[in-house]
Tab-separated table of C-alpha atoms in Angstrom:
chain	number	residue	atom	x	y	z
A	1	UNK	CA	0.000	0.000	0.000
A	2	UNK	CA	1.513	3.416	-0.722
A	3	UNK	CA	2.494	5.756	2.208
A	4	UNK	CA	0.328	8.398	2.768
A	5	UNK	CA	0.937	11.894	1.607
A	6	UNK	CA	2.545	13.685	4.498
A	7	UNK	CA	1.949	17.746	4.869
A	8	UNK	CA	4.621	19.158	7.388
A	9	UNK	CA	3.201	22.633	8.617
A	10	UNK	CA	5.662	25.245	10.705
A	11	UNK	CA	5.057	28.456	11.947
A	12	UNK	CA	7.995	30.549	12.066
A	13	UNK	CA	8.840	34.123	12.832
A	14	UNK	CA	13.092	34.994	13.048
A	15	UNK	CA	14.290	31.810	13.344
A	16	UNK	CA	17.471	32.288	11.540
A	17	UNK	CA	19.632	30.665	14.925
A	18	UNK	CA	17.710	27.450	14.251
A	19	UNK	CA	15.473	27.251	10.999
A	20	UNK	CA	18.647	25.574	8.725
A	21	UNK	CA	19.381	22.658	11.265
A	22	UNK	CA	15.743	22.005	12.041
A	23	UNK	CA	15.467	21.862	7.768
A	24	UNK	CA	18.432	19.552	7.849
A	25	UNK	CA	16.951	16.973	10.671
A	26	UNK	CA	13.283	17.250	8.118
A	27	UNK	CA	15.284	16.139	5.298
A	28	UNK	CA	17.174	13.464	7.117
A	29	UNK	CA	13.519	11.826	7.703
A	30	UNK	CA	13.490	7.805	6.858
A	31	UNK	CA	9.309	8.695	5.118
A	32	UNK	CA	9.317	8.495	1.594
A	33	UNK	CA	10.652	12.067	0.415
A	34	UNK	CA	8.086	12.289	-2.748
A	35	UNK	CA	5.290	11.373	-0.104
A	36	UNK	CA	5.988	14.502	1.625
A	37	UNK	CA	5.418	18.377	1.151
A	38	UNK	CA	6.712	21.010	4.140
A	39	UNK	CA	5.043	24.010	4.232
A	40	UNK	CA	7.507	26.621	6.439
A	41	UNK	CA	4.591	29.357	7.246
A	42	UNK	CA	6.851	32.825	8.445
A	43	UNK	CA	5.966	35.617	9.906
A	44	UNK	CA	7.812	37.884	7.786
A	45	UNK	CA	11.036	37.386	9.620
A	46	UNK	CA	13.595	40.287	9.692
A	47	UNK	CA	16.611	38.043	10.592
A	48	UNK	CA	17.516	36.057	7.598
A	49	UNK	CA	15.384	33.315	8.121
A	50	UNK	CA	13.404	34.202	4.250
A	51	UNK	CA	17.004	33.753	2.964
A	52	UNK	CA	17.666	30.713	4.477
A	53	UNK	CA	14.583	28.720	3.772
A	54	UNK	CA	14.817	30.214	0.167
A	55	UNK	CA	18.641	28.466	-0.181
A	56	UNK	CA	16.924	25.175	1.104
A	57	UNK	CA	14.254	25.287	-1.417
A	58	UNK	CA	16.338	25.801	-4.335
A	59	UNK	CA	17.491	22.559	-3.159
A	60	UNK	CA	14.290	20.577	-1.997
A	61	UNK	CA	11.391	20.939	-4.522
A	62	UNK	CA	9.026	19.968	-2.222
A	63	UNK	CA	9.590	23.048	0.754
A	64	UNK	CA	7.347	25.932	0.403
A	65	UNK	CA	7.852	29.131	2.017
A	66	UNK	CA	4.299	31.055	2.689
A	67	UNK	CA	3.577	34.532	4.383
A	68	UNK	CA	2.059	34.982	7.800
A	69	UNK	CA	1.937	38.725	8.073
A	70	UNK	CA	0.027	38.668	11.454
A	71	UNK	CA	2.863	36.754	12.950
A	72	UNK	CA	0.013	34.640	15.076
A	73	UNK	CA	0.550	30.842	15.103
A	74	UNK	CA	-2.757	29.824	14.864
A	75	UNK	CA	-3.357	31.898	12.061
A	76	UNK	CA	0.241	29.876	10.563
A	77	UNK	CA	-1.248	26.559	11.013
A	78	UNK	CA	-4.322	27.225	9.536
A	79	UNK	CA	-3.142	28.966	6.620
A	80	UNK	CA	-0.549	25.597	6.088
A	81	UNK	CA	-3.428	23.684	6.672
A	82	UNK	CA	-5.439	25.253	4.055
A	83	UNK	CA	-2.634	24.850	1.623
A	84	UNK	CA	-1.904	21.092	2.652
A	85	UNK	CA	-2.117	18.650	-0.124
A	86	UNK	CA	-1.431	15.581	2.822
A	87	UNK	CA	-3.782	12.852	4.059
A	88	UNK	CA	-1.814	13.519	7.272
A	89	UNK	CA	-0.527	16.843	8.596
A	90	UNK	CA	2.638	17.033	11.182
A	91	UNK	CA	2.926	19.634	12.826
A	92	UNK	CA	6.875	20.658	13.973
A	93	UNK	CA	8.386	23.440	15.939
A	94	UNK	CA	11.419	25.034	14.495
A	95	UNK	CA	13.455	24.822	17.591
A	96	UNK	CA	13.492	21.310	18.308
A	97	UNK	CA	15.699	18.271	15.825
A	98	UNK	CA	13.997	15.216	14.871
A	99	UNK	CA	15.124	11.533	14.940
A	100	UNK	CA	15.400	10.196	11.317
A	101	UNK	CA	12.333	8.251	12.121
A	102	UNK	CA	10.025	10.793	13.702
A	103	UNK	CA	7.452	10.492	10.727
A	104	UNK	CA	7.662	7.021	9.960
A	105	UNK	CA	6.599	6.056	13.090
A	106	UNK	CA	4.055	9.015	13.828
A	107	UNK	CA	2.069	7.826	10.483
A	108	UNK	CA	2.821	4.309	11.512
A	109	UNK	CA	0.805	5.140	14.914
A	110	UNK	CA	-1.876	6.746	12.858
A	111	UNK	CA	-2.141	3.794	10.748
A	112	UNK	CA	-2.105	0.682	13.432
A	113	UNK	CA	-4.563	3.160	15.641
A	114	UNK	CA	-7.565	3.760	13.618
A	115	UNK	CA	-9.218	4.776	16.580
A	116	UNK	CA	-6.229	7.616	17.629
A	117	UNK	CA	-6.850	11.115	15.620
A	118	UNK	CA	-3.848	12.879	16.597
A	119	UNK	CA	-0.366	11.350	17.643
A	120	UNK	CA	2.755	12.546	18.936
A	121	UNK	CA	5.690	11.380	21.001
A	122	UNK	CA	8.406	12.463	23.412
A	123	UNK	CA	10.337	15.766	24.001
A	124	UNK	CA	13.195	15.807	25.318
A	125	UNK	CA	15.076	19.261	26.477
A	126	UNK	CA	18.998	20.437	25.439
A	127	UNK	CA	20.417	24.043	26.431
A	128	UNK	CA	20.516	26.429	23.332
A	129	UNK	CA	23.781	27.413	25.204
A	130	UNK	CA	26.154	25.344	26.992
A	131	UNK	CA	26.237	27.176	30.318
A	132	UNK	CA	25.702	25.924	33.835
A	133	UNK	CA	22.069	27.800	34.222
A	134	UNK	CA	21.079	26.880	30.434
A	135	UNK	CA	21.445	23.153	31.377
A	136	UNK	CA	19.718	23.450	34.482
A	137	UNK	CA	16.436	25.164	32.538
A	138	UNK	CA	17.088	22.417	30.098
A	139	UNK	CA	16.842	19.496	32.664
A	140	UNK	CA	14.420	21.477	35.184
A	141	UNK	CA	11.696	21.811	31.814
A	142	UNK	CA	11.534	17.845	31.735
A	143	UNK	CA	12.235	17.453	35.842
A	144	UNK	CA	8.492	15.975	37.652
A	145	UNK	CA	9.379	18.844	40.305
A	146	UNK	CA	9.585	21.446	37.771
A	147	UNK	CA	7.218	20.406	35.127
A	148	UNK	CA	4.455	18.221	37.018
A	149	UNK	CA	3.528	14.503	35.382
A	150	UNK	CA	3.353	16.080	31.967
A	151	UNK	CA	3.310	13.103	29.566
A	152	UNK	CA	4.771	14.638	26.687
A	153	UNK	CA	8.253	15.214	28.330
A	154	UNK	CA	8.705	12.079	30.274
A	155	UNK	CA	8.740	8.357	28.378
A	156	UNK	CA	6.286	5.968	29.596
A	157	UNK	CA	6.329	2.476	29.337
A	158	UNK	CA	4.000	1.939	26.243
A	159	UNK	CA	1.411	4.313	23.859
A	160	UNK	CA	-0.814	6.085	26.355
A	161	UNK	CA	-4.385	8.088	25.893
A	162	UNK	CA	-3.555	11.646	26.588
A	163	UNK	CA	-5.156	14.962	26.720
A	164	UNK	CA	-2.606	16.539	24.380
A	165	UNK	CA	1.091	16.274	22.348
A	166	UNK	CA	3.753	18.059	21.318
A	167	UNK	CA	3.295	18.954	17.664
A	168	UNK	CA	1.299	16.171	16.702
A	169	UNK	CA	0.449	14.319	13.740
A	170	UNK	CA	-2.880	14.376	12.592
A	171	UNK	CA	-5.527	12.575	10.205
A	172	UNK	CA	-6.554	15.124	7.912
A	173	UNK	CA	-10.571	14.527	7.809
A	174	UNK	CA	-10.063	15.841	11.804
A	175	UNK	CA	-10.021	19.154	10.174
A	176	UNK	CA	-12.886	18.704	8.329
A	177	UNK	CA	-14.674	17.596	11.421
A	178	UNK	CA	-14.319	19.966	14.191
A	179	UNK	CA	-12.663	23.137	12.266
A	180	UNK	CA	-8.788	25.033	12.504
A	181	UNK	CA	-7.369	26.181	15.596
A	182	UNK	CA	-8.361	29.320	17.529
A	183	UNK	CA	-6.447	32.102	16.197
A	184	UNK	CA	-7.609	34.204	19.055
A	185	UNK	CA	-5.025	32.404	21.328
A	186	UNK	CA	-1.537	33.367	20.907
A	187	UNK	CA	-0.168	30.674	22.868
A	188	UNK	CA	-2.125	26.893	24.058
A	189	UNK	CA	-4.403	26.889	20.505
A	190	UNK	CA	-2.857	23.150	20.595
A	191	UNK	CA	-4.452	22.582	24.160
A	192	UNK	CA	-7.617	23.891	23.033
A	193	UNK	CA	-8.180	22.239	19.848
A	194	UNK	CA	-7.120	18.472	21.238
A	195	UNK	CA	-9.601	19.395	24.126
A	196	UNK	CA	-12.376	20.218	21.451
A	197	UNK	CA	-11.267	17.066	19.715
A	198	UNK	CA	-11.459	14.745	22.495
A	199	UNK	CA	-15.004	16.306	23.476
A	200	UNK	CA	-15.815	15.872	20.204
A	201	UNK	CA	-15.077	12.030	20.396
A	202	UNK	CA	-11.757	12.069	18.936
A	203	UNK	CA	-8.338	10.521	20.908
A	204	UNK	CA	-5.127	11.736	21.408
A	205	UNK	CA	-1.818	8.952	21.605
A	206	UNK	CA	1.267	9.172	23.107
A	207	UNK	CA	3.539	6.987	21.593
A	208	UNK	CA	7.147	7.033	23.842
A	209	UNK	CA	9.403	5.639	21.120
A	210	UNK	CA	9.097	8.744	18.521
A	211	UNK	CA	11.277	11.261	20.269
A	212	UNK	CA	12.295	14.993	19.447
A	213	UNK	CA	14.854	17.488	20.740
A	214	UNK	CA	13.659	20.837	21.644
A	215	UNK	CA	16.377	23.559	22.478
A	216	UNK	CA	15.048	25.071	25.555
A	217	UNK	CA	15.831	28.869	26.343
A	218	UNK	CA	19.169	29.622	28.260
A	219	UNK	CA	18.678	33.047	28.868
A	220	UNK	CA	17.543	34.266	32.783
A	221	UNK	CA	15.060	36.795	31.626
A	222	UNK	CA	13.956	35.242	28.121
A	223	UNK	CA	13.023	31.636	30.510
A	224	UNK	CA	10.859	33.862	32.912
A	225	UNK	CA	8.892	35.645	30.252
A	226	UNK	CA	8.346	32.136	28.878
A	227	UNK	CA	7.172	30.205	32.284
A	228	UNK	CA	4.846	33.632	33.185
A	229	UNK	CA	3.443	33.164	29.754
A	230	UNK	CA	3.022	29.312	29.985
A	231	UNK	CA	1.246	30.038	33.115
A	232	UNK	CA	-0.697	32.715	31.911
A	233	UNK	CA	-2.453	30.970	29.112
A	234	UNK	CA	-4.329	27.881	30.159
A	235	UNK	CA	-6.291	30.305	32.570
A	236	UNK	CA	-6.109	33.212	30.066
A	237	UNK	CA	-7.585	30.968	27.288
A	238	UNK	CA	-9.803	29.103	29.050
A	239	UNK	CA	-11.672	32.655	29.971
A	240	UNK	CA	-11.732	33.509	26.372
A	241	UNK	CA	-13.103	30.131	24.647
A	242	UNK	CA	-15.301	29.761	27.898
A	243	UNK	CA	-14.609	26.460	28.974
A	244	UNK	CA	-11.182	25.214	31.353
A	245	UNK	CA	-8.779	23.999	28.838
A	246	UNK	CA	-5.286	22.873	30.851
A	247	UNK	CA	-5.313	20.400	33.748
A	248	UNK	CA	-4.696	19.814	37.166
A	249	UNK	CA	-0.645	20.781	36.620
A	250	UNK	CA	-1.656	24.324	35.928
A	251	UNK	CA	-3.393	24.820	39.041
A	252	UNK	CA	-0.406	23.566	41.376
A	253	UNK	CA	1.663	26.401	41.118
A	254	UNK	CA	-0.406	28.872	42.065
A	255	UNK	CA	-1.713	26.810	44.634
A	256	UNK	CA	1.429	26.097	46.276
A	257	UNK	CA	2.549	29.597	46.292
A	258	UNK	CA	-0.624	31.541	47.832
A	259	UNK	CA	-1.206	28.373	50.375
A	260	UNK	CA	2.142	29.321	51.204
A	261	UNK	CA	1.760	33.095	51.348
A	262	UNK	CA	-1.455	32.834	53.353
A	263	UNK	CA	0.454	30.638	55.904
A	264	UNK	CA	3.670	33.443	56.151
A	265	UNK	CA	1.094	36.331	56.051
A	266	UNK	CA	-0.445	34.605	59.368
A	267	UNK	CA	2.206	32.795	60.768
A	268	UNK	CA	3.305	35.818	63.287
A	269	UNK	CA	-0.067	36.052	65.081
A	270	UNK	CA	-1.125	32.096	64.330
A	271	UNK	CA	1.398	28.994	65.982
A	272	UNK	CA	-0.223	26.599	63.803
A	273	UNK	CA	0.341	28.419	60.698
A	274	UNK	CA	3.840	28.981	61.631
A	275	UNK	CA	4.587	25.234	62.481
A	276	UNK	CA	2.930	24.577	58.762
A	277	UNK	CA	4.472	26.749	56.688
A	278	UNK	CA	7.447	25.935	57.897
A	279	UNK	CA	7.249	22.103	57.229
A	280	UNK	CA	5.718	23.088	53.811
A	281	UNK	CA	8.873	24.953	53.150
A	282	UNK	CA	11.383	22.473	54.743
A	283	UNK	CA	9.706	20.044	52.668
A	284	UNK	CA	10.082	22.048	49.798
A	285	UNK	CA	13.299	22.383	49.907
A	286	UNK	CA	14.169	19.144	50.951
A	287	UNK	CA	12.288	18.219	47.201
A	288	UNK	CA	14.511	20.518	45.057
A	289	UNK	CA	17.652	19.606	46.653
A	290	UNK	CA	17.202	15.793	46.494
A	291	UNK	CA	15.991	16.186	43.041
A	292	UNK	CA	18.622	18.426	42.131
A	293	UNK	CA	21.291	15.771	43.398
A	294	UNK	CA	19.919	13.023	41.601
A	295	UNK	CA	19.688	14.843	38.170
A	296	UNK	CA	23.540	16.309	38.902
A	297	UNK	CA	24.346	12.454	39.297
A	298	UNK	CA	22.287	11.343	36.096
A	299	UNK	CA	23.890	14.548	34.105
A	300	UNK	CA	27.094	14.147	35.564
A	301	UNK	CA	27.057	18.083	36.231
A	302	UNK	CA	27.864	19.330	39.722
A	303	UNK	CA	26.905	22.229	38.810
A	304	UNK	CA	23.281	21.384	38.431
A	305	UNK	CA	22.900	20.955	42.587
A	306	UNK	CA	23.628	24.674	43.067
A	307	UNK	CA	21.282	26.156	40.092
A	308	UNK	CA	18.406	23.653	40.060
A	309	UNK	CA	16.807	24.333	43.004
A	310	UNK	CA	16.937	28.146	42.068
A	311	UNK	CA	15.118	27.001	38.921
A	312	UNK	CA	12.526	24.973	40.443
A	313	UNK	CA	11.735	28.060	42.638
A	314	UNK	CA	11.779	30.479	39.817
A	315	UNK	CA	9.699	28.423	37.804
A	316	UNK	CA	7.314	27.832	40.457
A	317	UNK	CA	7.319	31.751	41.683
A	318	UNK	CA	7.161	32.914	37.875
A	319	UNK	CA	4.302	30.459	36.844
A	320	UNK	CA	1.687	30.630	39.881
A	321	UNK	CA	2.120	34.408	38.702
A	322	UNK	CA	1.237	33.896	35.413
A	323	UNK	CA	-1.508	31.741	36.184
A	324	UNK	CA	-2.746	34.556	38.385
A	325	UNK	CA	-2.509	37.021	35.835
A	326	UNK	CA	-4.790	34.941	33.706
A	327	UNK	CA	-7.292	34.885	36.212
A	328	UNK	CA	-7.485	38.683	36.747
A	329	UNK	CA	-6.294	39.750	33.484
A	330	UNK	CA	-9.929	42.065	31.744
A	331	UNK	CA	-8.752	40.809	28.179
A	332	UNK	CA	-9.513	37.946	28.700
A	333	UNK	CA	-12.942	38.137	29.014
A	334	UNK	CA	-15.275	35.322	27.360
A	335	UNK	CA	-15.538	36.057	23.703
């Protein structure tokens, strides 16, 4: 039986760091090259990204660059999605690599699943730079402590029924079904469509043998911005589509931190608050450093026992902020 048609769709705005290796790990793919079309939707990048894609296509018939002028990246997968010629459409992030058989095994999962709609497999996190606090953002991203039992990030044992994926593969006709993503959501329109999937009957698959590398950030100020924004937007969107879109994880964070804030705030007047703040805390910290120690022994970096635990409390801090935001934030009113 022939392999079916494969349409890879990007978004992409200034991605000139990455765009030509993440083009390099696409065309190392084992799929059938003339069963495939990649459709590299930019949002008319300023950084040489245009020139570099355009030197790649000269080179690989089957890459097509399209304009995004909005820069949103719903708006990019839609637009891809409308120009898709595939019976399957990928979806890939420019900062992350590939393994050779990424495809082949997502459209594999598709195929021995009938019953799956979207698959997708495992991320795993490396520093864009090689410093001591980019490979502790790297390793705290995929940490339980740091990012909660997401599925996506960890490997499991076998496929798993999930409430979402990273990228994701999907069967074309799920388009046709329940409509494009929401391009009033800057960020989570992936969260919100597999959610309107899965009420819609559909099923999402984790399968722990395809595996990706995404380049987390290794920047102080450029991770914060990102964690305040990842906890913004489950909250954020789920005010605007009108229905709660993340999961339990988002709701930890904050949590934690104003259980914690409450019990400080009364612990001079109140013994018992006092007494269980302070074991919350202890406890805490007891968490970050053990975890810290065992991923500096796994890494074989020392230097991840003094910066990890400063992660996990950034990213906690940063996050339960976010998510806060989201709550209180008057754009995001219901639309």
């Amino acid at each position: 039986m022939e392999a079916p048609y494969v349409s890879i769709v990007v978004p992409c705005w200034n991605e000139g760091r990455f765009v030509g290796r993440f083009l390099d790990s696409v065309k190392a793919q084992t799929y059938p090259a003339d069963r495939v079309e990649i459709l590299l939707v930019d949002g008319m990048s300023a950084d040489g990204t245009r020139a570099i894609v355009r030197e790649h296509a000269l080179r690989e018939p089957n890459l097509r660059l399209l304009d995004n002028p909005g820069h949103s990246k719903s708006a990019a997968l839609n637009l891809g999605i409308a120009h898709a010629r595939g019976d399957v459409i990928v979806r890939l992030d420019v900062h992350a690599e590939y393994a050779p058989d990424y495809l082949l095994k997502c459209v594999q999962g598709l195929l021995r699943n009938p019953e799956a709609d979207n698959v997708g497999g495992i991320r795993r996190a490396l520093p864009r730079d090689d410093t001591a606090l980019g490979r502790a953002i790297a390793v705290g991203t995929t940490a339980v402590l740091g990012a909660g039992a997401a599925r996506p990030r960890a490997a499991g044992s076998g496929p798993q029924w999930v409430d979402t994926v990273f990228g994701g593969c999907y069967r074309r006709a799920v388009f046709d079904r329940i409509g494009l993503f929401d391009e009033h959501l800057a960020r989570d329109q992936d969260r919100e469509f597999n959610q309107r999937l899965r009420a819609a009957g559909g099923k999402v698959l984790l399968l722990p043998d395809v595996t990706c590398t995404y380049y987390a950030r290794s920047d102080l100020r450029e991770f914060c911005s990102w964690t305040f924004e990842a906890g913004y937007w489950p909250f954020r969107a789920s005010r605007a589509v009108g229905r709660w879109i993340g999961s339990w994880r988002n709701v930890v964070p904050l949590g934690f931190v104003l259980s914690v804030a409450a019990g400080a705030a009364a612990a001079p007047r109140v013994r018992t608050a006092r007494r269980l703040t302070t074991a919350v805390l202890g406890g805490y910290a007891a968490a970050a450093l053990a975890t810290a120690g065992r991923l500096a022994r796994r890494q074989h970096d020392p230097a991840l026992l003094a910066v990890l635990p400063v992660i996990f409390v950034t990213t906690h801090v940063v996050y339960a902020a976010g998510s806060a935001w989201g709550l209180l934030d008057p754009a995001a009113r219901r639309r």
